Coordinates of C-alpha atoms in Angstrom, one line a residue:
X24 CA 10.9 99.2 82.0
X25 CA 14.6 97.9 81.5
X26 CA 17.0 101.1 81.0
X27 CA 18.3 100.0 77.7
X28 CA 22.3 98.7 78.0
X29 CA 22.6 98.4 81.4
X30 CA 23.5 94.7 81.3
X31 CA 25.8 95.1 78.4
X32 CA 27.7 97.2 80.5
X33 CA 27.8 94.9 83.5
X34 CA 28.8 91.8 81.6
X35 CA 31.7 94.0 79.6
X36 CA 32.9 94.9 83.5
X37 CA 33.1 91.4 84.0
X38 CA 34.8 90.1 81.4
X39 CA 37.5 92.6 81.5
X40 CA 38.1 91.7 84.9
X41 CA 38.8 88.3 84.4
X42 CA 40.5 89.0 81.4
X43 CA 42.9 90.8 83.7
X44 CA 42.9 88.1 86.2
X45 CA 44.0 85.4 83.6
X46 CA 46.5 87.6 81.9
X47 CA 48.1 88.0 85.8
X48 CA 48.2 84.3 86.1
X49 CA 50.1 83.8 82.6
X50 CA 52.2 86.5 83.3
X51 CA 53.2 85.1 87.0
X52 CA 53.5 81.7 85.4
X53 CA 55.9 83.0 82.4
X54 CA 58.1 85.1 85.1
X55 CA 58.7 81.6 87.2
X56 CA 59.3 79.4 84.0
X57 CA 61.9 82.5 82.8
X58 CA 63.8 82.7 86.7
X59 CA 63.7 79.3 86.7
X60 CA 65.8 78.6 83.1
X61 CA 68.2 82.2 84.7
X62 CA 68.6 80.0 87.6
X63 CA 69.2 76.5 86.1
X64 CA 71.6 78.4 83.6
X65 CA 73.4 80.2 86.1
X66 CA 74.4 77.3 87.9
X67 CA 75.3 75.3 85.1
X68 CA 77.9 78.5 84.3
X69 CA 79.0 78.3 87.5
X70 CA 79.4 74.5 87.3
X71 CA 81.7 75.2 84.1
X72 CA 83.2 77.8 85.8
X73 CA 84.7 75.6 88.5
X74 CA 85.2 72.6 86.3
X75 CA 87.3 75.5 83.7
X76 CA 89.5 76.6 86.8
X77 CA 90.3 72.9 88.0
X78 CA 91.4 72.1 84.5
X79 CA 93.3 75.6 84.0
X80 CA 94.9 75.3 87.5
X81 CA 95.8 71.3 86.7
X82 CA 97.2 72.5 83.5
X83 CA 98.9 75.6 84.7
X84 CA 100.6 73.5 87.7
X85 CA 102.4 70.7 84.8
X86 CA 102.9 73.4 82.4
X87 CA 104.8 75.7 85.0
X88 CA 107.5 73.4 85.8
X89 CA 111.3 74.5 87.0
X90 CA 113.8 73.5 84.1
X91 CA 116.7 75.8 85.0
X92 CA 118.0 76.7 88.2
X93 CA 120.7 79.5 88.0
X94 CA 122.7 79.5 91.1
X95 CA 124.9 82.8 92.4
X96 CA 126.7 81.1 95.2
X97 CA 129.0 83.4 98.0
X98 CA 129.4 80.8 100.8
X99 CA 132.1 77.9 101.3
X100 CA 129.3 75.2 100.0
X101 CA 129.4 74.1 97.1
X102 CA 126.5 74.3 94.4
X103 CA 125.4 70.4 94.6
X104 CA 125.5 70.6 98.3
X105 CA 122.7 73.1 98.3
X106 CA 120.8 72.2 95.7
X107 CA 120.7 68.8 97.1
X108 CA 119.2 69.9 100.2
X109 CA 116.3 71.7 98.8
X110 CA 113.5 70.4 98.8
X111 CA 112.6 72.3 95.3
X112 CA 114.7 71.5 92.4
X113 CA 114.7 71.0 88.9
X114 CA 111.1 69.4 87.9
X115 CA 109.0 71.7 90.6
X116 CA 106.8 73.6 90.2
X117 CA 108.3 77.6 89.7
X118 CA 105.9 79.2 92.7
X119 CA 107.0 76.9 95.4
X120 CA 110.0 78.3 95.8
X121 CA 110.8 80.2 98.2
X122 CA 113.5 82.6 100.0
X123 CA 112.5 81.4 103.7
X124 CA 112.3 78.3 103.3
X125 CA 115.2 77.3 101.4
X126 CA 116.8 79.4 104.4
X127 CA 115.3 77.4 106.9
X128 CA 116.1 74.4 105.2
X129 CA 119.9 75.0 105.3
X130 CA 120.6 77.1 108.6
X131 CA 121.3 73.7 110.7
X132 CA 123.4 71.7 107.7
X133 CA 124.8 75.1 106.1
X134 CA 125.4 77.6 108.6
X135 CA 127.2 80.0 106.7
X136 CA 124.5 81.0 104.1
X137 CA 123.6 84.1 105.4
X138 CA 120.4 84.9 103.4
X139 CA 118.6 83.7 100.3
X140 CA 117.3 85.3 97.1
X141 CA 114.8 84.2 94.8
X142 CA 113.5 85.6 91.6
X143 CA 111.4 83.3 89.5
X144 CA 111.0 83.9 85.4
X145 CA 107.8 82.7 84.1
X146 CA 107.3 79.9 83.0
X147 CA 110.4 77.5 83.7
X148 CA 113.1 78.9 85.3
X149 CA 114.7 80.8 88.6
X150 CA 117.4 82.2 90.0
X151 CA 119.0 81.9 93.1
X152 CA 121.0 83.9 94.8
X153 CA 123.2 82.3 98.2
X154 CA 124.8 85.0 100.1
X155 CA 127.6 84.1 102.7
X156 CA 126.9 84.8 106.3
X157 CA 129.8 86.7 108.1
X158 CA 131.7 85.9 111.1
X159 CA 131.0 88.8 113.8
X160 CA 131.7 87.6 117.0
X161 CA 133.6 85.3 119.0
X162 CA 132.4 83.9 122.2
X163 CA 135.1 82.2 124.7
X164 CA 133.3 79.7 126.2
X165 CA 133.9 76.2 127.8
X166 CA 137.8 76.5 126.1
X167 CA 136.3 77.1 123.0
X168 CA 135.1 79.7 119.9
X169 CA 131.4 79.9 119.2
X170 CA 131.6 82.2 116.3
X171 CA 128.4 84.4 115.2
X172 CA 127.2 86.0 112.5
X173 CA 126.4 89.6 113.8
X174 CA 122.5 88.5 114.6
X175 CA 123.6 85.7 117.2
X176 CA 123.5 82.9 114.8
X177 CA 126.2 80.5 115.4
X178 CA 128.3 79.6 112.7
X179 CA 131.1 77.4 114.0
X180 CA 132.1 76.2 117.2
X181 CA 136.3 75.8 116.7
X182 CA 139.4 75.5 119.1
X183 CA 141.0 78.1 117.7
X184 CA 140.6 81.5 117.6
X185 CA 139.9 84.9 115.2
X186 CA 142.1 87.8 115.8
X187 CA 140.1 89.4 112.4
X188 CA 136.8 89.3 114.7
X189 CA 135.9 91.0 118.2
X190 CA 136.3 88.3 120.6
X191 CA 133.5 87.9 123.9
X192 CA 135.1 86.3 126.8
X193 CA 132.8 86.2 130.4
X194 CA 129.4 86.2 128.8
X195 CA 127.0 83.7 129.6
X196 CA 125.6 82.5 126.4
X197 CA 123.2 79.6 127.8
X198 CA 122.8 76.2 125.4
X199 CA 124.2 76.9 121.6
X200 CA 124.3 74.9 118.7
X201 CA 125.1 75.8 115.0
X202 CA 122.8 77.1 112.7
X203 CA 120.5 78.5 115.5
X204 CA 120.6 82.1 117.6
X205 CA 121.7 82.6 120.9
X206 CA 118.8 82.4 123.2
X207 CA 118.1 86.5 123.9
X208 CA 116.5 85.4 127.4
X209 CA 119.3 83.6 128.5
X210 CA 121.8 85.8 126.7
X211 CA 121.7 89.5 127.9
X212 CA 124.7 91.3 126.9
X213 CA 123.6 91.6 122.9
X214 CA 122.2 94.7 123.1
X215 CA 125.3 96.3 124.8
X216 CA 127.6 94.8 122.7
X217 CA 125.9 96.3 119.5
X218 CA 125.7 99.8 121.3
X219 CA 129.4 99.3 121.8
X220 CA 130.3 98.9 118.5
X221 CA 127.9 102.1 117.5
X222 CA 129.8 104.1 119.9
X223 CA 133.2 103.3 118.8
X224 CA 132.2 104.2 115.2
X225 CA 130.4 107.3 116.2
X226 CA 133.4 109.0 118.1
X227 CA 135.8 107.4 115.4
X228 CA 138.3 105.9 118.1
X229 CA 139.0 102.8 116.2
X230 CA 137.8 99.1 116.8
X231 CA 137.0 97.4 119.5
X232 CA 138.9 94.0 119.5
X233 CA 137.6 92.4 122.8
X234 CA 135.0 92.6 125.3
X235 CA 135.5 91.1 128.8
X236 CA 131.9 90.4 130.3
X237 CA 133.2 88.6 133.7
X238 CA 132.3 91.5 135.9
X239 CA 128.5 92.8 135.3
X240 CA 130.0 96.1 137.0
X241 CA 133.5 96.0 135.5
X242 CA 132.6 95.4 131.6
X243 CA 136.2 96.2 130.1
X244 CA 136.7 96.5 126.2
X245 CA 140.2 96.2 124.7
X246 CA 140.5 99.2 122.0
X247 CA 142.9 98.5 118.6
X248 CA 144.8 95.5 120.9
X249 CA 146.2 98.3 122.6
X250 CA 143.9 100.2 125.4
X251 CA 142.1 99.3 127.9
X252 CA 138.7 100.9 128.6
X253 CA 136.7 100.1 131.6
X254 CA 133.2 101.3 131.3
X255 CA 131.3 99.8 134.1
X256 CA 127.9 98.8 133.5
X257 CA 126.1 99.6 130.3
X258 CA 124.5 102.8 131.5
X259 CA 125.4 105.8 129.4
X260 CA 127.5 104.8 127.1
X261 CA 127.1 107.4 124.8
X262 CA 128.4 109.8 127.6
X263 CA 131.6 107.4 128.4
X264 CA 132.5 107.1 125.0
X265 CA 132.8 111.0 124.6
X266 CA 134.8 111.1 127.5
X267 CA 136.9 108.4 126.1
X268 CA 137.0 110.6 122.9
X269 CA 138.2 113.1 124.6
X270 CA 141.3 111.8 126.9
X271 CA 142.4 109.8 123.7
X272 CA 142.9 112.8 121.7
X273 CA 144.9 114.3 124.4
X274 CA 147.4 110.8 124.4
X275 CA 149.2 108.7 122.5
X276 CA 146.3 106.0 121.2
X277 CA 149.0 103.5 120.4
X278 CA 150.7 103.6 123.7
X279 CA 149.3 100.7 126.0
X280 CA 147.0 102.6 128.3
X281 CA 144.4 101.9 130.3
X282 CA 141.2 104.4 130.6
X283 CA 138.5 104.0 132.7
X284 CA 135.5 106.0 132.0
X285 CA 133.1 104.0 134.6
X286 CA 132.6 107.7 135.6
X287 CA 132.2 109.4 133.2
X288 CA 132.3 112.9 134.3
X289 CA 136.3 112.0 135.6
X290 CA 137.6 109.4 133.5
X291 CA 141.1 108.0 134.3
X292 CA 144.3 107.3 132.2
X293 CA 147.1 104.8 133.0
X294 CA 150.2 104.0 131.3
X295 CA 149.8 99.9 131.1
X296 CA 146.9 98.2 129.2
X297 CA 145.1 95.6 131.9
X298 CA 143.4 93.3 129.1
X299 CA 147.2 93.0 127.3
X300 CA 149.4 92.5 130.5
X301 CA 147.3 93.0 133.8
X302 CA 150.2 96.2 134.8
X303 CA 148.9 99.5 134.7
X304 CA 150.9 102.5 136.9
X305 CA 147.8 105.8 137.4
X306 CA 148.9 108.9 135.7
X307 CA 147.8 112.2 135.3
X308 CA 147.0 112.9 131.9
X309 CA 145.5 115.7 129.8
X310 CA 141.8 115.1 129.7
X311 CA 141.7 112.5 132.7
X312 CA 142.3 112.0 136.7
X313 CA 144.1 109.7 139.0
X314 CA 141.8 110.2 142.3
X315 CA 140.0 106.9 142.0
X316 CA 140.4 106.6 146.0
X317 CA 137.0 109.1 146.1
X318 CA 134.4 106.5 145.2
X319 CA 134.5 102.7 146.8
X320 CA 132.9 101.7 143.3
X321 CA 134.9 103.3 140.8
X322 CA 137.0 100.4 139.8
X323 CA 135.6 97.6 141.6
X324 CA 132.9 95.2 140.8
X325 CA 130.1 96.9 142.7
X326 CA 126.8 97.8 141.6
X327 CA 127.0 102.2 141.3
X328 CA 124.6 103.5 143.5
X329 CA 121.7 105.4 142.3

């Protein structure tokens, strides 16, 4: 005898399982049909999204447009010069100007501006700022001046002097041309002549008006026009310069002298400035020596031994 709902039971099993089976494959099919519209939606938002910043950056690049230039000028050019080398003017767009390049534009053509500023006011208009580039140095060369601004940069070349300015004479300064540095390779003596100048001010001894480079072991420096200093090479100059210090406050400073500090540990005085008139009689001073017969090098143009 059949036990009595046994095959209800089975066909309820059954159905429920298929129930469950087509309710999966709805499901699955409603998920796909849902990531598909996220996914065809999301790239049509990104779509806008670029199209949007095309337009914006189209719009913002006609709409931010230069229509005042305000010009602080400091150098010998005038403003029209400048302007009319630019590249950016009046009409461009605000954000494409820039400090470095303007510089670079005008170095060769406009030696004498020195830097550039730039400070841009949203939407239409900047300011500029030209700052005047310094004569530093003077380098004799070739029977000539190649002024420099106190980085190297060559401002002028001229026939005719600047007592204002330290004047070079012996240095080899390779190829020049204006509006570009000296060549550092080629040009050695930059560092010493900076380190120089930091001395002088350090010890307070006044200014250094010329430098005479012609003997690498002889480098001689003219003090206020009026003394000679001989330092040597450019080895301990910190150490030379005190003992120059120290023999110039023991002496006249404005007496035409000649010191020589190549050793620093017995500097020398002499009545007679070398660089001024090439006579100088050895004296014994306060603070110096005269026995420079003691040492073959001492004030020749030899290389110091180690």
């Amino acid at each position: 005898m059949r036990r009595k709902g046994m095959p209800m039971k089975k066909q309820e099993k059954v159905s429920e399982k298929d129930f469950d089976e087509e309710l999966s494959v709805s499901e699955s099919r409603m998920n796909r049909k849902a990531a598909r519209k996220k996914r065809i939606l999301r790239n049509r938002l990104l779509f806008l999204g670029v199209i949007l910043l095309i337009v914006g950056a189209i719009l913002f690049r006609f709409l931010v447009v230069t229509r005042t230039v305000n010009v602080t000028n400091e150098t010998p050019y005038s403003d029209e010069q400048l302007l009319a080398s630019m590249k950016e003017g009046e009409g461009s767009f605000l954000f494409s100007f820039s400090a470095d390049k303007i510089t670079e534009e005008l170095k060769t053509a406009y030696p004498y501006v020195g830097s550039v500023e730039v400070k841009k006011h949203f939407p239409t208009s900047v300011d500029i700022t030209f700052r005047r580039a310094e004569r530093a140095y003077a380098f004799a060369v070739d029977g000539k001046y190649v002024f420099t601004d106190e980085d190297f940069k060559v401002l002028e070349i001229s026939s005719v002097g600047d007592s204002g300015i330290l004047t070079v004479c012996g240095a080899d300064i390779g190829e020049y041309s204006v509006g570009k540095e000296l060549d550092t390779q080629a040009f050695g003596y930059g560092g010493f002549i900076k380190d120089a100048l930091a001395q002088t001010e350090r010890t307070g001894i006044g200014r250094i008006t010329k430098i005479d480079l012609t003997k690498k072991y002889r480098i001689m420096c003219l003090l206020n026009d009026t003394v000679t200093v001989i330092v040597g090479d450019f080895a301990d100059l910190d150490k030379k310069f005190d003992t120059l210090k120290n023999i110039l406050d023991m002496n006249d400073a404005d007496v035409p002298a000649t010191v020589n500090v190549k050793n620093y540990a017995r500097g020398t005085y002499s009545l007679g400035s070398e660089m001024t008139n090439g006579n100088s009689s050895s004296q014994n001073a306060p603070g110096g020596s005269n026995k420079q017969d003691t040492d073959a090098s001492y004030d020749t143009d030899i290389e110091p031994e180690e």
